[in-house]
Each structure stands twice: as structure tokens, then as C-alpha cells.
Amino acid sequence: MPRRSILLFAGVCVAIAAALAITTIVVVNQREGAIPPLETSTGQAAVGGPFQLVNQDGQAVDQTMLDGKWSLVFFGFTYCPDFCPTTLTMLEATKQQMGDGAKDLQIVFVSVDPERDTPQALKDYLSSEGFPRGVIGLTGTPDQVKAAADAWRAYYRKVGEGEGYTMNHSLTIYLMGPDGKFRTALAHDLGPQRAAQVIERTMARG
């Protein structure tokens, strides 16, 4: 193969690998189990962006709610039987591990189940014992939720029909800086100690 063709082929491979590194998600599959995502850092990746949602108090919010604070954003739903409550419990332990370093860290839980997750349902759910205090729950119309998920490249899909349906969804936790831009991604099962270390190192870099 000519040298020019080899270089072009290599360049295409690198581009594809980079795109996959940014967009790869891990899907919750209630029937087949889930593969935990790896801790990754992609700098200023195209993650996050404008959104219009409603918080658990019924107030309209947009992307400016991320300004001025470090934010951990993740997608889930209140009927989630395992990964969502486990993630919230882990984040509470992470904040305790960080001590005063967590005072400027807010947690944002975006529902991918707007059909059932009304503001009141989110409020009741997030007040559960063992969850972090002050978690901001967000929901909206199906179109608003889809726009927010697309901005974060988060996957979700309804599985089943009737009242017993569930939602498959990605598990990534996104750490956003005080400027509202993406800094790094955390695995949902990273553990409080390692998660705190990653967050603190990222905060130190600014």
C-alpha cells in the first residue's frame, strides 16, 4: 500500500477511535446485566449544552444552573431498582469523603422517564434516607428530556409496556466545571474514595 494511503488510513482509524472514546456509553440492561463504564477524561469534549427542564419544585431551569458550581450530572429514573439508588448512595459517601471540599459541589439527577417522574415524584424520591441532601432533580416534557440527554450524549430507551415498563439508560456521571463545561466522566461504581480523588484532582486543575 502506498505511504500516502497508509497515512490516510491511520488518520481515519485515529479519528474513529477518538469519536468512540467520547460517545461510548454503557447501557443498563435489566435482563442481561450491565458492564460498568471506565473512568475517562476527555478534557473539553462536546458534552453538555443548552437545556430547558423543570426542577423538583416545579421551577423552570436551564443550563445556567450549572454556572458557578461544580456539578455531578447523571441520568436515571425514580423507578430504577438498582443502579440509580446505588449511584446516589455512592455520591453521598463521596461527598462525606471530600468533607469541606464538597461544599461547592452540586448533584443533578435528570430523569429519563418524564411519563412517571413528575416534579413531586422526584421530590419524594430524592428525600429518601441515605441519598445526598440537596440533590437537584430535573424532568420535563419528552422532547425536553431528549434534548438534554442528547446534549450529554446519554442513552435511554423504554422497555416494556403498561405500568411495569422500565428504562434502559447509560450510567455515566458527568463532572461539569463552574463554567458549565464538561471536565471528566466517572464510572457509577468507582467507589467513594476513588471518586473523591478524581473530583478533587479535577477541581485542583480548575
mmCIF file of C-alpha atoms in Angstrom:
data_model
loop_
_atom_site.group_PDB
_atom_site.id
_atom_site.type_symbol
_atom_site.label_atom_id
_atom_site.label_comp_id
_atom_site.label_asym_id
_atom_site.label_seq_id
_atom_site.Cartn_x
_atom_site.Cartn_y
_atom_site.Cartn_z
ATOM 1 C CA MET A 1 0.000 0.000 0.000
ATOM 2 C CA PRO A 2 1.441 3.446 -0.888
ATOM 3 C CA ARG A 3 2.699 5.528 2.031
ATOM 4 C CA ARG A 4 0.066 8.219 1.459
ATOM 5 C CA SER A 5 -2.734 5.645 1.606
ATOM 6 C CA ILE A 6 -1.307 4.158 4.799
ATOM 7 C CA LEU A 7 -1.199 7.586 6.457
ATOM 8 C CA LEU A 8 -4.753 8.387 5.391
ATOM 9 C CA PHE A 9 -5.973 5.026 6.675
ATOM 10 C CA ALA A 10 -4.200 5.554 10.008
ATOM 11 C CA GLY A 11 -5.700 9.009 10.320
ATOM 12 C CA VAL A 12 -9.208 7.676 9.777
ATOM 13 C CA CYS A 13 -8.650 4.986 12.409
ATOM 14 C CA VAL A 14 -7.471 7.556 14.965
ATOM 15 C CA ALA A 15 -10.477 9.778 14.270
ATOM 16 C CA ILE A 16 -12.890 6.887 14.679
ATOM 17 C CA ALA A 17 -11.226 5.802 17.921
ATOM 18 C CA ALA A 18 -11.428 9.328 19.325
ATOM 19 C CA ALA A 19 -15.102 9.626 18.438
ATOM 20 C CA LEU A 20 -15.866 6.302 20.060
ATOM 21 C CA ALA A 21 -13.979 7.295 23.219
ATOM 22 C CA ILE A 22 -16.182 10.348 23.609
ATOM 23 C CA THR A 23 -19.507 8.838 22.657
ATOM 24 C CA THR A 24 -19.248 5.333 24.138
ATOM 25 C CA ILE A 25 -21.942 4.754 26.730
ATOM 26 C CA VAL A 26 -22.862 1.853 28.924
ATOM 27 C CA VAL A 27 -26.474 0.801 28.907
ATOM 28 C CA VAL A 28 -28.396 -0.540 31.854
ATOM 29 C CA ASN A 29 -29.977 -3.787 30.711
ATOM 30 C CA GLN A 30 -32.251 -5.082 33.404
ATOM 31 C CA ARG A 31 -32.364 -8.564 31.883
ATOM 32 C CA GLU A 32 -28.767 -9.126 30.778
ATOM 33 C CA GLY A 33 -26.841 -7.155 33.410
ATOM 34 C CA ALA A 34 -24.598 -4.169 32.774
ATOM 35 C CA ILE A 35 -20.936 -3.575 32.041
ATOM 36 C CA PRO A 36 -19.576 -0.746 34.219
ATOM 37 C CA PRO A 37 -18.073 2.195 32.299
ATOM 38 C CA LEU A 38 -14.423 3.023 32.755
ATOM 39 C CA GLU A 39 -13.319 6.258 34.355
ATOM 40 C CA THR A 40 -12.410 8.531 31.464
ATOM 41 C CA SER A 41 -11.226 12.076 30.951
ATOM 42 C CA THR A 42 -11.681 13.807 27.651
ATOM 43 C CA GLY A 43 -10.962 17.450 28.521
ATOM 44 C CA GLN A 44 -13.269 19.872 26.789
ATOM 45 C CA ALA A 45 -15.337 17.264 24.971
ATOM 46 C CA ALA A 46 -18.629 18.164 23.336
ATOM 47 C CA VAL A 47 -20.671 17.057 26.340
ATOM 48 C CA GLY A 48 -23.390 19.224 27.854
ATOM 49 C CA GLY A 49 -25.132 22.220 26.388
ATOM 50 C CA PRO A 50 -28.361 24.210 26.436
ATOM 51 C CA PHE A 51 -31.432 22.615 28.018
ATOM 52 C CA GLN A 52 -34.857 23.617 29.308
ATOM 53 C CA LEU A 53 -36.203 21.486 32.164
ATOM 54 C CA VAL A 54 -38.174 21.734 35.409
ATOM 55 C CA ASN A 55 -36.794 21.013 38.880
ATOM 56 C CA GLN A 56 -38.486 19.104 41.697
ATOM 57 C CA ASP A 57 -40.069 22.343 42.933
ATOM 58 C CA GLY A 58 -41.755 22.930 39.584
ATOM 59 C CA GLN A 59 -39.420 25.773 38.632
ATOM 60 C CA ALA A 60 -38.175 26.130 35.060
ATOM 61 C CA VAL A 61 -34.378 25.884 34.832
ATOM 62 C CA ASP A 62 -31.780 25.903 32.082
ATOM 63 C CA GLN A 63 -28.046 25.335 31.661
ATOM 64 C CA THR A 64 -27.223 28.461 33.699
ATOM 65 C CA MET A 65 -27.998 26.462 36.865
ATOM 66 C CA LEU A 66 -24.558 24.901 36.383
ATOM 67 C CA ASP A 67 -22.753 28.248 36.469
ATOM 68 C CA GLY A 68 -20.593 28.999 39.481
ATOM 69 C CA LYS A 69 -20.604 25.487 40.936
ATOM 70 C CA TRP A 70 -19.014 22.142 40.252
ATOM 71 C CA SER A 71 -21.757 19.740 39.227
ATOM 72 C CA LEU A 72 -22.147 15.975 39.024
ATOM 73 C CA VAL A 73 -24.812 15.269 36.408
ATOM 74 C CA PHE A 74 -26.277 11.835 35.753
ATOM 75 C CA PHE A 75 -29.380 10.393 34.113
ATOM 76 C CA GLY A 76 -31.786 7.901 35.652
ATOM 77 C CA PHE A 77 -35.368 7.453 36.845
ATOM 78 C CA THR A 78 -37.162 7.065 40.145
ATOM 79 C CA TYR A 79 -38.451 3.544 39.412
ATOM 80 C CA CYS A 80 -34.880 2.321 38.816
ATOM 81 C CA PRO A 81 -34.437 -0.728 41.055
ATOM 82 C CA ASP A 82 -30.683 -0.762 41.458
ATOM 83 C CA PHE A 83 -28.234 1.498 39.627
ATOM 84 C CA CYS A 84 -29.850 4.872 40.410
ATOM 85 C CA PRO A 85 -30.239 4.402 44.179
ATOM 86 C CA THR A 86 -26.794 2.810 44.338
ATOM 87 C CA THR A 87 -25.266 5.776 42.491
ATOM 88 C CA LEU A 88 -26.967 8.304 44.748
ATOM 89 C CA THR A 89 -25.800 6.434 47.852
ATOM 90 C CA MET A 90 -22.259 6.328 46.451
ATOM 91 C CA LEU A 91 -22.323 10.067 45.774
ATOM 92 C CA GLU A 92 -23.434 10.759 49.338
ATOM 93 C CA ALA A 93 -20.448 8.755 50.604
ATOM 94 C CA THR A 94 -18.220 10.604 48.115
ATOM 95 C CA LYS A 95 -19.312 13.981 49.485
ATOM 96 C CA GLN A 96 -18.611 12.792 53.027
ATOM 97 C CA GLN A 97 -15.180 11.627 51.888
ATOM 98 C CA MET A 98 -14.475 15.102 50.463
ATOM 99 C CA GLY A 99 -15.569 16.961 53.593
ATOM 100 C CA ASP A 100 -15.494 20.747 53.142
ATOM 101 C CA GLY A 101 -14.260 20.221 49.585
ATOM 102 C CA ALA A 102 -17.795 19.219 48.598
ATOM 103 C CA LYS A 103 -19.421 22.482 49.656
ATOM 104 C CA ASP A 104 -19.339 23.841 46.097
ATOM 105 C CA LEU A 105 -20.387 20.540 44.514
ATOM 106 C CA GLN A 106 -23.993 20.054 43.427
ATOM 107 C CA ILE A 107 -25.576 16.814 42.246
ATOM 108 C CA VAL A 108 -28.056 16.919 39.368
ATOM 109 C CA PHE A 109 -30.324 13.933 38.687
ATOM 110 C CA VAL A 110 -32.012 14.136 35.273
ATOM 111 C CA SER A 111 -34.992 11.819 34.777
ATOM 112 C CA VAL A 112 -35.249 9.840 31.552
ATOM 113 C CA ASP A 113 -38.813 8.831 32.481
ATOM 114 C CA PRO A 114 -40.898 12.006 32.134
ATOM 115 C CA GLU A 115 -44.067 9.925 31.851
ATOM 116 C CA ARG A 116 -43.897 8.996 35.550
ATOM 117 C CA ASP A 117 -41.298 11.324 37.038
ATOM 118 C CA THR A 118 -43.258 14.452 37.821
ATOM 119 C CA PRO A 119 -41.604 17.166 39.918
ATOM 120 C CA GLN A 120 -43.393 15.842 43.003
ATOM 121 C CA ALA A 121 -42.292 12.269 42.280
ATOM 122 C CA LEU A 122 -38.694 13.466 42.029
ATOM 123 C CA LYS A 123 -39.029 15.457 45.244
ATOM 124 C CA ASP A 124 -40.351 12.452 47.148
ATOM 125 C CA TYR A 125 -37.699 10.138 45.713
ATOM 126 C CA LEU A 126 -34.736 12.409 46.372
ATOM 127 C CA SER A 127 -35.771 12.871 50.005
ATOM 128 C CA SER A 128 -35.118 9.156 50.623
ATOM 129 C CA GLU A 129 -32.852 8.255 53.520
ATOM 130 C CA GLY A 130 -29.240 7.723 52.514
ATOM 131 C CA PHE A 131 -29.388 9.977 49.457
ATOM 132 C CA PRO A 132 -27.372 13.220 49.399
ATOM 133 C CA ARG A 133 -29.171 16.273 50.715
ATOM 134 C CA GLY A 134 -29.845 18.979 48.173
ATOM 135 C CA VAL A 135 -29.812 16.851 45.024
ATOM 136 C CA ILE A 136 -31.460 18.759 42.178
ATOM 137 C CA GLY A 137 -33.968 16.615 40.307
ATOM 138 C CA LEU A 138 -34.876 17.605 36.761
ATOM 139 C CA THR A 139 -37.659 16.475 34.460
ATOM 140 C CA GLY A 140 -39.697 17.932 31.624
ATOM 141 C CA THR A 141 -41.627 17.046 28.525
ATOM 142 C CA PRO A 142 -40.394 14.068 26.490
ATOM 143 C CA ASP A 143 -38.882 16.460 23.945
ATOM 144 C CA GLN A 144 -37.109 18.488 26.646
ATOM 145 C CA VAL A 145 -35.698 15.352 28.256
ATOM 146 C CA LYS A 146 -34.492 14.057 24.899
ATOM 147 C CA ALA A 147 -32.769 17.361 24.138
ATOM 148 C CA ALA A 148 -30.949 17.269 27.479
ATOM 149 C CA ALA A 149 -29.927 13.623 27.036
ATOM 150 C CA ASP A 150 -28.689 14.369 23.518
ATOM 151 C CA ALA A 151 -26.595 17.268 24.837
ATOM 152 C CA TRP A 152 -24.849 14.887 27.262
ATOM 153 C CA ARG A 153 -24.810 12.006 24.769
ATOM 154 C CA ALA A 154 -26.774 9.961 27.282
ATOM 155 C CA TYR A 155 -28.685 6.922 26.051
ATOM 156 C CA TYR A 156 -32.102 5.811 27.266
ATOM 157 C CA ARG A 157 -34.866 3.588 25.958
ATOM 158 C CA LYS A 158 -38.236 2.469 27.249
ATOM 159 C CA VAL A 159 -38.539 -1.300 27.689
ATOM 160 C CA GLY A 160 -41.920 -2.980 28.039
ATOM 161 C CA GLU A 161 -45.476 -1.711 28.102
ATOM 162 C CA GLY A 162 -48.067 -0.897 30.722
ATOM 163 C CA GLU A 163 -47.371 0.197 34.285
ATOM 164 C CA GLY A 164 -44.490 -2.220 34.711
ATOM 165 C CA TYR A 165 -42.233 -0.813 31.996
ATOM 166 C CA THR A 166 -38.641 0.061 32.790
ATOM 167 C CA MET A 167 -35.948 2.255 31.256
ATOM 168 C CA ASN A 168 -32.569 1.216 29.928
ATOM 169 C CA HIS A 169 -30.123 4.087 30.296
ATOM 170 C CA SER A 170 -26.453 4.982 30.359
ATOM 171 C CA LEU A 171 -24.639 5.057 33.690
ATOM 172 C CA THR A 172 -22.016 7.754 33.269
ATOM 173 C CA ILE A 173 -21.667 10.525 35.871
ATOM 174 C CA TYR A 174 -20.504 13.785 34.270
ATOM 175 C CA LEU A 175 -18.383 16.252 36.241
ATOM 176 C CA MET A 176 -19.031 19.777 34.971
ATOM 177 C CA GLY A 177 -16.919 22.790 35.883
ATOM 178 C CA PRO A 178 -18.149 26.132 37.279
ATOM 179 C CA ASP A 179 -18.209 27.422 33.708
ATOM 180 C CA GLY A 180 -20.808 24.770 32.857
ATOM 181 C CA LYS A 181 -18.384 22.821 30.675
ATOM 182 C CA PHE A 182 -17.508 19.152 30.837
ATOM 183 C CA ARG A 183 -14.382 18.168 32.777
ATOM 184 C CA THR A 184 -14.391 14.395 33.207
ATOM 185 C CA ALA A 185 -16.633 11.340 33.484
ATOM 186 C CA LEU A 186 -16.904 8.963 36.434
ATOM 187 C CA ALA A 187 -17.997 5.358 36.494
ATOM 188 C CA HIS A 188 -21.082 4.746 38.621
ATOM 189 C CA ASP A 189 -19.240 2.009 40.530
ATOM 190 C CA LEU A 190 -15.937 3.835 41.011
ATOM 191 C CA GLY A 191 -16.397 3.898 44.771
ATOM 192 C CA PRO A 192 -16.465 6.900 47.144
ATOM 193 C CA GLN A 193 -12.726 7.093 47.805
ATOM 194 C CA ARG A 194 -11.605 6.956 44.183
ATOM 195 C CA ALA A 195 -14.469 9.196 43.050
ATOM 196 C CA ALA A 196 -13.484 11.798 45.645
ATOM 197 C CA GLN A 197 -9.866 11.650 44.469
ATOM 198 C CA VAL A 198 -10.831 12.146 40.823
ATOM 199 C CA ILE A 199 -13.131 15.062 41.671
ATOM 200 C CA GLU A 200 -10.562 16.731 43.927
ATOM 201 C CA ARG A 201 -7.787 16.406 41.325
ATOM 202 C CA THR A 202 -10.078 17.831 38.659
ATOM 203 C CA MET A 203 -11.125 20.715 40.903
ATOM 204 C CA ALA A 204 -7.478 21.488 41.627
ATOM 205 C CA ARG A 205 -6.830 21.834 37.893
ATOM 206 C CA GLY A 206 -9.769 24.227 37.575
#
